PDB file of C-alpha atoms in Angstrom:
ATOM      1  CA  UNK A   1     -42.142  27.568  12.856  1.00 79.00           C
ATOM      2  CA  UNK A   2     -44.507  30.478  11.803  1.00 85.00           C
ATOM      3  CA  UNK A   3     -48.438  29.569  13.365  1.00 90.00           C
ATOM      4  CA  UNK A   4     -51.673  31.708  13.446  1.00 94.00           C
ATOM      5  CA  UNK A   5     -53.767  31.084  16.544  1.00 95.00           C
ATOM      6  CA  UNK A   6     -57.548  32.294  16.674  1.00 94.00           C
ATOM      7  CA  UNK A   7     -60.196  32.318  19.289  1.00 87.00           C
ATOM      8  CA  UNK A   8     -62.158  29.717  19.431  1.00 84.00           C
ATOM      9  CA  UNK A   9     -65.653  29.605  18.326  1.00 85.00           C
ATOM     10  CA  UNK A  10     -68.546  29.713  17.424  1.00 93.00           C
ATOM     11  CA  UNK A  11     -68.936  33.214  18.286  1.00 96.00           C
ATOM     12  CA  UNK A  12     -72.959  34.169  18.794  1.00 97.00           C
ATOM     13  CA  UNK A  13     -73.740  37.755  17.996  1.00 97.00           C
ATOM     14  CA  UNK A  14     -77.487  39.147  17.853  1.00 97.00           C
ATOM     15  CA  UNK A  15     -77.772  41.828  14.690  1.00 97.00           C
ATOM     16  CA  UNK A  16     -76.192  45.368  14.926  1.00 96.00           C
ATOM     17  CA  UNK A  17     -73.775  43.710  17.985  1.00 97.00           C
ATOM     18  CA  UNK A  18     -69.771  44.713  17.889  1.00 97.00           C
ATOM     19  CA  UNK A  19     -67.458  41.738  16.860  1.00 97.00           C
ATOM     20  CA  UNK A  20     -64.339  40.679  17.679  1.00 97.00           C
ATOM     21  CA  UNK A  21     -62.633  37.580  16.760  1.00 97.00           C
ATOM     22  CA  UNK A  22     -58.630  37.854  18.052  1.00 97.00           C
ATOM     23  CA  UNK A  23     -55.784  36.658  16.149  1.00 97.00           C
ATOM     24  CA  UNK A  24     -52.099  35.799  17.375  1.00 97.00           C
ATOM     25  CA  UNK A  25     -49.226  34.984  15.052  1.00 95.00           C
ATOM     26  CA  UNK A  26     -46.070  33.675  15.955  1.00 93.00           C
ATOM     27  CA  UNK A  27     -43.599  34.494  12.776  1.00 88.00           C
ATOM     28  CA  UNK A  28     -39.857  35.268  11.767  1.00 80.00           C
ATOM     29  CA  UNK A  29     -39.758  38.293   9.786  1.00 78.00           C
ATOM     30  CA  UNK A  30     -42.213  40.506   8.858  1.00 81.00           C
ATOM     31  CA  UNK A  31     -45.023  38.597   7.310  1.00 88.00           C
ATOM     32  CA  UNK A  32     -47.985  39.125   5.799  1.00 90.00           C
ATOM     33  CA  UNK A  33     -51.394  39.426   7.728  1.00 93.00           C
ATOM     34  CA  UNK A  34     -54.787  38.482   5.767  1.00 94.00           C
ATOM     35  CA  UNK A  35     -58.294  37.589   7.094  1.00 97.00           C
ATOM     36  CA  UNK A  36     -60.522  35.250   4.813  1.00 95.00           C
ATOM     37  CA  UNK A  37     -63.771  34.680   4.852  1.00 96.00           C
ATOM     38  CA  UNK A  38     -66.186  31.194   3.577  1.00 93.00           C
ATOM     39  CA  UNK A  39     -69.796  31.749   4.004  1.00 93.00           C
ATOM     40  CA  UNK A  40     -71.943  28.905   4.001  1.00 90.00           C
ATOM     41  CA  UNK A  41     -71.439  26.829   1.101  1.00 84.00           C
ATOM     42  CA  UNK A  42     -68.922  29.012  -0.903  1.00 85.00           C
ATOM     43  CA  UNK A  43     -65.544  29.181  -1.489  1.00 85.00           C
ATOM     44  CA  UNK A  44     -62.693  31.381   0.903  1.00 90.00           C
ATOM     45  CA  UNK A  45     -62.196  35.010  -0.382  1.00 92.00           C
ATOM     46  CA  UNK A  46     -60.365  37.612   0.970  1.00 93.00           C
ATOM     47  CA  UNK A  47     -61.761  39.995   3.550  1.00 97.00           C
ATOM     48  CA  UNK A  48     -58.801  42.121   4.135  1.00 96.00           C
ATOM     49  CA  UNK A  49     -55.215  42.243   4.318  1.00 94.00           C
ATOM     50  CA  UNK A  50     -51.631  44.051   6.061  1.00 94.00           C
ATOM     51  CA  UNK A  51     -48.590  44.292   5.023  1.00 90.00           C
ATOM     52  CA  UNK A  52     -46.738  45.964   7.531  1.00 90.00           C
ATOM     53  CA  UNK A  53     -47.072  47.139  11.119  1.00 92.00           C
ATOM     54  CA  UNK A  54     -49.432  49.265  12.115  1.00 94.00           C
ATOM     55  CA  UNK A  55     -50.985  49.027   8.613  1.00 95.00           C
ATOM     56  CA  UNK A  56     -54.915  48.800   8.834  1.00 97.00           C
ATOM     57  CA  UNK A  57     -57.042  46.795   6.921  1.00 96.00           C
ATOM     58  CA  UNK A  58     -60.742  47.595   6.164  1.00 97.00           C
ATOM     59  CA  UNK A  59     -63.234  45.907   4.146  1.00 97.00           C
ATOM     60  CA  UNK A  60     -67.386  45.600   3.979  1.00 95.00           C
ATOM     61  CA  UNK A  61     -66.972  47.305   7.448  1.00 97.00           C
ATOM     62  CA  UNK A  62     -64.299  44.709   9.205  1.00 98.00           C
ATOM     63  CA  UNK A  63     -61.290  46.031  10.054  1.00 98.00           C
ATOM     64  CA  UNK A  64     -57.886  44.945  11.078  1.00 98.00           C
ATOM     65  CA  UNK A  65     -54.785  46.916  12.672  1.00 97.00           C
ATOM     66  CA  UNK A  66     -51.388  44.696  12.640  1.00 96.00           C
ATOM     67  CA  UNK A  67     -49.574  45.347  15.714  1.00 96.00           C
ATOM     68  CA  UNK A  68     -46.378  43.791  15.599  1.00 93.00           C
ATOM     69  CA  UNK A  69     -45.591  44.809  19.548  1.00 93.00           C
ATOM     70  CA  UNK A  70     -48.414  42.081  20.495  1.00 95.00           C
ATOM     71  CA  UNK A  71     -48.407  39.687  17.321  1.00 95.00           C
ATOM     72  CA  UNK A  72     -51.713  40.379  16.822  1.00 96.00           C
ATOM     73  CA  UNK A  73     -54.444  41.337  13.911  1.00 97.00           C
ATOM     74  CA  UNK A  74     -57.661  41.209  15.670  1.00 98.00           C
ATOM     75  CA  UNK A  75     -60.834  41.584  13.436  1.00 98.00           C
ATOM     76  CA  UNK A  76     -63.656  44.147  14.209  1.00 98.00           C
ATOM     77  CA  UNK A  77     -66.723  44.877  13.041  1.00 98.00           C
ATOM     78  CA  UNK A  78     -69.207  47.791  14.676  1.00 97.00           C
ATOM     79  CA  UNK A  79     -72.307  46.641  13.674  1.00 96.00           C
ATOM     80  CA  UNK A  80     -72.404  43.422  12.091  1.00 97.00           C
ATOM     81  CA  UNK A  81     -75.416  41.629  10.084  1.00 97.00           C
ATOM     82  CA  UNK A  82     -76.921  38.073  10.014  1.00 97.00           C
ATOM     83  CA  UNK A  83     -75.152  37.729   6.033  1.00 96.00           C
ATOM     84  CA  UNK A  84     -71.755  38.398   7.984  1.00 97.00           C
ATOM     85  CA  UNK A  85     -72.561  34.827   9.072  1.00 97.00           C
ATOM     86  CA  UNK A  86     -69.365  32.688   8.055  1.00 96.00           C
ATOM     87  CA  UNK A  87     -65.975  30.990   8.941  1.00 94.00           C
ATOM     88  CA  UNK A  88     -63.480  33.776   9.134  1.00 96.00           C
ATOM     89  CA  UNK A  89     -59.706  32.668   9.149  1.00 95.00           C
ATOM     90  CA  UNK A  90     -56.516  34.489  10.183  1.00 96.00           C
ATOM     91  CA  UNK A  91     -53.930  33.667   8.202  1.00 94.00           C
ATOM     92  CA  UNK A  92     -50.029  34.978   7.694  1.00 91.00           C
ATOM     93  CA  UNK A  93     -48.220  34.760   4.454  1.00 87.00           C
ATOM     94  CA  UNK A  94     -44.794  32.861   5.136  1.00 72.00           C
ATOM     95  CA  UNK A  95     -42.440  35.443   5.864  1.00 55.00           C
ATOM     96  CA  UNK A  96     -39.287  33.976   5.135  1.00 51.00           C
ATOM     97  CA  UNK A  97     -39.992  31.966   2.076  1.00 58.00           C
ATOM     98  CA  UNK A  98     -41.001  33.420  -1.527  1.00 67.00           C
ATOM     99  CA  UNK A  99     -43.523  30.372  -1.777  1.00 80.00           C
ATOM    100  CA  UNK A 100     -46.492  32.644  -0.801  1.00 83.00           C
ATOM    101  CA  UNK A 101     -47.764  29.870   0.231  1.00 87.00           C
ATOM    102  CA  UNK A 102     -50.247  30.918   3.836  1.00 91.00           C
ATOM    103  CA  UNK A 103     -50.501  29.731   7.052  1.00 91.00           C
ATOM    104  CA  UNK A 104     -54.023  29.201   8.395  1.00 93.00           C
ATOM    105  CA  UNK A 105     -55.479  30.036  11.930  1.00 93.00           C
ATOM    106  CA  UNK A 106     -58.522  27.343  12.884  1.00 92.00           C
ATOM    107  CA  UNK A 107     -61.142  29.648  11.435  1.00 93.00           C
ATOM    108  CA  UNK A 108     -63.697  31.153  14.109  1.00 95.00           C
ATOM    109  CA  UNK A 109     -68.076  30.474  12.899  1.00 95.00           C
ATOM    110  CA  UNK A 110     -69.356  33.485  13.735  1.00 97.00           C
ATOM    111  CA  UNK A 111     -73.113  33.290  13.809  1.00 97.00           C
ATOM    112  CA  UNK A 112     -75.368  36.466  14.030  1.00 97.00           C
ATOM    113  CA  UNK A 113     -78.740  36.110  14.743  1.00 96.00           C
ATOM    114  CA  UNK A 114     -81.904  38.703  13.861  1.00 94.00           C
TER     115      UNK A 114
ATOM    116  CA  UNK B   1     -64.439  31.573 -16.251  1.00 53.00           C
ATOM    117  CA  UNK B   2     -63.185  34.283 -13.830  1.00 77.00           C
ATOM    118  CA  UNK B   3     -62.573  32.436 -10.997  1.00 91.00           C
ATOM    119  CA  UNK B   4     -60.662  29.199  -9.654  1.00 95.00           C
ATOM    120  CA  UNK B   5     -62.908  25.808 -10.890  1.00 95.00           C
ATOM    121  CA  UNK B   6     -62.218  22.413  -9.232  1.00 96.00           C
ATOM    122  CA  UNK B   7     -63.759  19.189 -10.448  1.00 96.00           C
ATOM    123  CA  UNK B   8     -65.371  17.006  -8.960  1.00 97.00           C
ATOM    124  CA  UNK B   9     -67.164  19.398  -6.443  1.00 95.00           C
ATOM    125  CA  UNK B  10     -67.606  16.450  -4.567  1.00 96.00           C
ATOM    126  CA  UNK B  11     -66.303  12.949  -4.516  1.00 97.00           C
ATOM    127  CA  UNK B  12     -67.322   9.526  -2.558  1.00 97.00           C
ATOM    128  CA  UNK B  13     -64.686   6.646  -2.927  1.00 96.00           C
ATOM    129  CA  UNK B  14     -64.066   3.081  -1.026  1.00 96.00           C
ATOM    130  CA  UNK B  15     -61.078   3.100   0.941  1.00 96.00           C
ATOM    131  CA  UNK B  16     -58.065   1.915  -1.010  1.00 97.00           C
ATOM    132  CA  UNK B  17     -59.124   3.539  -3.943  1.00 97.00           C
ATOM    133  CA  UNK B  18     -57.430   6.160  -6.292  1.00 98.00           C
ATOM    134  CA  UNK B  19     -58.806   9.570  -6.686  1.00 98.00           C
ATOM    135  CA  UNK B  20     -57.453  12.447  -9.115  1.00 98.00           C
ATOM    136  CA  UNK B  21     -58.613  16.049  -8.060  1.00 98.00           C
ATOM    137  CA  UNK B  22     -58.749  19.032 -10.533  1.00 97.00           C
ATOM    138  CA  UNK B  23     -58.222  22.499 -10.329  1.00 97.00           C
ATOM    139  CA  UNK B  24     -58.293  24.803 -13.481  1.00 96.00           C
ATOM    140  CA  UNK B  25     -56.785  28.569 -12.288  1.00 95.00           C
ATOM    141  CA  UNK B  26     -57.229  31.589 -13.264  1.00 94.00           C
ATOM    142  CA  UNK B  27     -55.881  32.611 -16.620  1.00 92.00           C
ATOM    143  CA  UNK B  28     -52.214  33.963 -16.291  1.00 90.00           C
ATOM    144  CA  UNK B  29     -51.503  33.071 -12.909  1.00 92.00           C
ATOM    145  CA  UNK B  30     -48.494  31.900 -12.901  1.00 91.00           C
ATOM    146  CA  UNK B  31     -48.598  30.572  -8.730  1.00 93.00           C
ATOM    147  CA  UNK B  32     -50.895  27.913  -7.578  1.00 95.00           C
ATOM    148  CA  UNK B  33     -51.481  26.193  -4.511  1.00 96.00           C
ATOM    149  CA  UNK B  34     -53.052  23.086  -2.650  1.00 97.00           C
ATOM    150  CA  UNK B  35     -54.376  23.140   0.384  1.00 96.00           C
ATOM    151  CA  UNK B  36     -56.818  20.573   2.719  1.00 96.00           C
ATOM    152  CA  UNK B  37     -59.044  21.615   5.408  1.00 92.00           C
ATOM    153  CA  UNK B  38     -60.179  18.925   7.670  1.00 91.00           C
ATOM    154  CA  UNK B  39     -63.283  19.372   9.458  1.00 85.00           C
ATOM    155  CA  UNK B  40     -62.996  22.031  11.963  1.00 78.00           C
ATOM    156  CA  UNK B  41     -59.661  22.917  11.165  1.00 81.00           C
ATOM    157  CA  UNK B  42     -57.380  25.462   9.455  1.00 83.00           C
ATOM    158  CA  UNK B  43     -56.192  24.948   5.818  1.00 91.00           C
ATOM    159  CA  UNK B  44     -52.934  22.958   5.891  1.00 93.00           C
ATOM    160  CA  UNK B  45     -50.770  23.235   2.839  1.00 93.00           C
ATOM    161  CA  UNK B  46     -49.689  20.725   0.728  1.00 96.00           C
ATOM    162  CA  UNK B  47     -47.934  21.523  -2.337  1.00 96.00           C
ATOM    163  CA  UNK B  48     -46.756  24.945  -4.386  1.00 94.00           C
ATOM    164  CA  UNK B  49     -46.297  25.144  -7.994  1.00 94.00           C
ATOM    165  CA  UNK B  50     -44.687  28.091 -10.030  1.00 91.00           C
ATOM    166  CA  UNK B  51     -45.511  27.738 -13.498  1.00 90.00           C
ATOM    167  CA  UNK B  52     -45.179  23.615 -13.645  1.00 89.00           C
ATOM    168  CA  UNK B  53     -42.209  23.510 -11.669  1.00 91.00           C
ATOM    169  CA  UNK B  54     -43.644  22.378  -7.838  1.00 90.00           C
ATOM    170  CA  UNK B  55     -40.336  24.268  -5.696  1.00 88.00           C
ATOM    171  CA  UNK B  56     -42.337  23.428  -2.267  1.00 91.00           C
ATOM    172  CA  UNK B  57     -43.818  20.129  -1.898  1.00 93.00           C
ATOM    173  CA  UNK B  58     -43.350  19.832   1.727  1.00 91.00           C
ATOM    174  CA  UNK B  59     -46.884  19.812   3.043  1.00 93.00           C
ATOM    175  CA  UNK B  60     -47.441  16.298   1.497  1.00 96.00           C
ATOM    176  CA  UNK B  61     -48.878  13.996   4.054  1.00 95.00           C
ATOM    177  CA  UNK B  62     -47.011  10.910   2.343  1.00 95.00           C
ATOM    178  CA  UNK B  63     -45.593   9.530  -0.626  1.00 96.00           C
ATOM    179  CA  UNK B  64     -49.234   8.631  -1.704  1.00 97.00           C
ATOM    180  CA  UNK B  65     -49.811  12.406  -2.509  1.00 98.00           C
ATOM    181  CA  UNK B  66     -48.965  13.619  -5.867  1.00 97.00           C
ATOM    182  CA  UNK B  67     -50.100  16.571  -7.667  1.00 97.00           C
ATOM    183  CA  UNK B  68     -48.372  17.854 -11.260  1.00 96.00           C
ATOM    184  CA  UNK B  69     -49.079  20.820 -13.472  1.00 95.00           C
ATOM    185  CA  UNK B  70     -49.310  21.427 -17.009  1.00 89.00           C
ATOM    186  CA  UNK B  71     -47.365  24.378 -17.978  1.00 82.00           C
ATOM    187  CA  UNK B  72     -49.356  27.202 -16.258  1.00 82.00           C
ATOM    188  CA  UNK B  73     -52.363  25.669 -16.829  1.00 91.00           C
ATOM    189  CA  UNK B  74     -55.072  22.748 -15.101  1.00 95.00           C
ATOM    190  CA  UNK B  75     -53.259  20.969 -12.013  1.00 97.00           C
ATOM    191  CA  UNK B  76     -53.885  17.207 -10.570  1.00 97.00           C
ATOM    192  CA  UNK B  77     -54.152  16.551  -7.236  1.00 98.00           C
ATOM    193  CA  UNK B  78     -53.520  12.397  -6.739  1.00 98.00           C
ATOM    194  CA  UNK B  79     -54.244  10.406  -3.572  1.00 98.00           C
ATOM    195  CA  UNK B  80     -53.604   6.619  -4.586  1.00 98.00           C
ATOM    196  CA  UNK B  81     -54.919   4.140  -2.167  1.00 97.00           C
ATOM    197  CA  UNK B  82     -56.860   5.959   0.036  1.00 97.00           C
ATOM    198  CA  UNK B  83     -57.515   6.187   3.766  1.00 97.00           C
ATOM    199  CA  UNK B  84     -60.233   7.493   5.855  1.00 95.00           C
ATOM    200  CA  UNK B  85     -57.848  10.194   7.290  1.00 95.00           C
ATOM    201  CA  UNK B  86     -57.929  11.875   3.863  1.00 97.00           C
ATOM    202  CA  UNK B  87     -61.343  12.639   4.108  1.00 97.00           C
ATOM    203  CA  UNK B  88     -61.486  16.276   3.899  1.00 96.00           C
ATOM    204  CA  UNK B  89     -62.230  19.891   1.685  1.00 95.00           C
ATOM    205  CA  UNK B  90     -59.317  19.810  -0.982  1.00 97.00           C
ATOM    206  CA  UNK B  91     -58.954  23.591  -1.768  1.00 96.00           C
ATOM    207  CA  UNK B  92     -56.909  25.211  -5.084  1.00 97.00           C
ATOM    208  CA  UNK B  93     -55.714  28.840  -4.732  1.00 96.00           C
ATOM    209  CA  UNK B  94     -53.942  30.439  -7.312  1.00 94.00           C
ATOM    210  CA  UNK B  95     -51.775  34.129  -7.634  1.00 91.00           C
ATOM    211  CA  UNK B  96     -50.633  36.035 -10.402  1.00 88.00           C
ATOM    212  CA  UNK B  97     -47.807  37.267  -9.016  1.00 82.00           C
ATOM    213  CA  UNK B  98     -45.505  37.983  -5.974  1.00 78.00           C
ATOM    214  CA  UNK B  99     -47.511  40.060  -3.357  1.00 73.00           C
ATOM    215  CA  UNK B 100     -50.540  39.539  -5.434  1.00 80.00           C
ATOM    216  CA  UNK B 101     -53.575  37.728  -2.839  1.00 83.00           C
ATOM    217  CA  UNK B 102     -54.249  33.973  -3.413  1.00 89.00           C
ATOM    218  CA  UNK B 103     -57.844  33.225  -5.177  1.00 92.00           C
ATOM    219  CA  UNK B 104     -59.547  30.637  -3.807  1.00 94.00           C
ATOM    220  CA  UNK B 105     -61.803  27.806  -5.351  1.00 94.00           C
ATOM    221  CA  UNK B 106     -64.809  26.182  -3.909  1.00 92.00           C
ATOM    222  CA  UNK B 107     -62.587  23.226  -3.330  1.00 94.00           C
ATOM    223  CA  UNK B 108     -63.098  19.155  -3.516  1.00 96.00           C
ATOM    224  CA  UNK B 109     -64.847  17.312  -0.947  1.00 95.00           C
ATOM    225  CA  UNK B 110     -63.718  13.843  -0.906  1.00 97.00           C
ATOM    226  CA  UNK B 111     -64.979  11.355   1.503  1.00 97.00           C
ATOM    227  CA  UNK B 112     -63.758   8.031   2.056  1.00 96.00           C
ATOM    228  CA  UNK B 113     -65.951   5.190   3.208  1.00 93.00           C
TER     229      UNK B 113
END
């Protein structure tokens, strides 16, 4: 069945650092490819999101580049901040069903320090 | 309000009790979802509803998960005699429409002594 894999975590950054947490998907079709994001104490929301391949998602400086030759949608960030502290989760809307419902990676902490 | 609300925030129960979780969408979305996150983990879904009609119920750990809908309006999340395994974040998302992104809410955290 369709799966997200992440990397695992937590990932420890110090301020103005370059992130990247990876993302594999395994799917039939052509899903879907979203990043959320929890910080501390709040609900998900979403970061970014791809449709198709080679579509690239950007958001509050993340971005995101579905490449359907690797099943991947690797998240990147230049410069990131201690408030980009948070769970970040890879997730893949369900290709062959018209549920929408999402399938979840792990979630990766990332934790950036000043 | 503008976003996804679930009631209680939190919620401490003995085992082998019944708890009834609430989520209240967003106005005119006609989709919503259940999900649980266990600690560490990736959300798992449960259950699907499309206006109060549930089409995908197959996340459902057991036959002691329910969950129904009032028209497309507040849904009920039931876990009758509880276990220690459903200790976890219970999380609401809702969608207005196809290719529209899920909104989350802050979700339920039951635990189960």
């Amino acid at each position: 069945g369709d799966s997200v894999t992440q990397m695992e975590g937590p990932v420890t950054l110090s301020e103005e650092a370059f992130l990247t947490i990876n993302c594999t998907y395994t799917a039939t079709g052509y899903p879907s490819l979203f990043w959320y994001v929890q910080y501390p104490g709040e609900g998900l929301q979403l970061l970014l999101k791809a449709t198709k391949a080679d579509d690239k998602g950007s958001n509050k400086g993340f971005e995101a580049t579905y490449r359907k030759e690797t099943t991947s949608f690797h998240l990147e960030k230049g410069s990131v901040q201690v408030s980009d502290s948070a769970v970040y989760f890879c997730a893949l809307l369900y290709g062959s069903s018209n549920t929408g419902k999402l399938i979840f990676g792990q979630g990766t902490t990332l934790q950036v320090k000043p | 309000g503008a976003g996804v609300s679930q009631s209680p925030s939190n919620k401490v129960t003995e085992k082998g009790k019944d708890v009834e979780l609430r989520c209240d969408p967003i106005s005119g979305h006609t989709a919503l979802y259940w999900y649980r996150q266990r600690l560490g983990q990736g959300l798992e879904f449960l259950i699907y509803f499309q206006g109060n009609s549930a089409p995908d119920k197959s996340g459902l750990p057991s036959d002691r998960f329910s969950a129904e809908r009032t028209g497309e309006s507040v849904s009920t999340l039931t876990i009758q005699r509880t276990q220690q395994e459903d200790s976890a974040v219970y999380l609401c998302a809702t969608r207005k429409g196809v290719g529209e992104p899920q909104h989350f809410g802050d979700g339920t955290r039951l635990s189960i002594l």
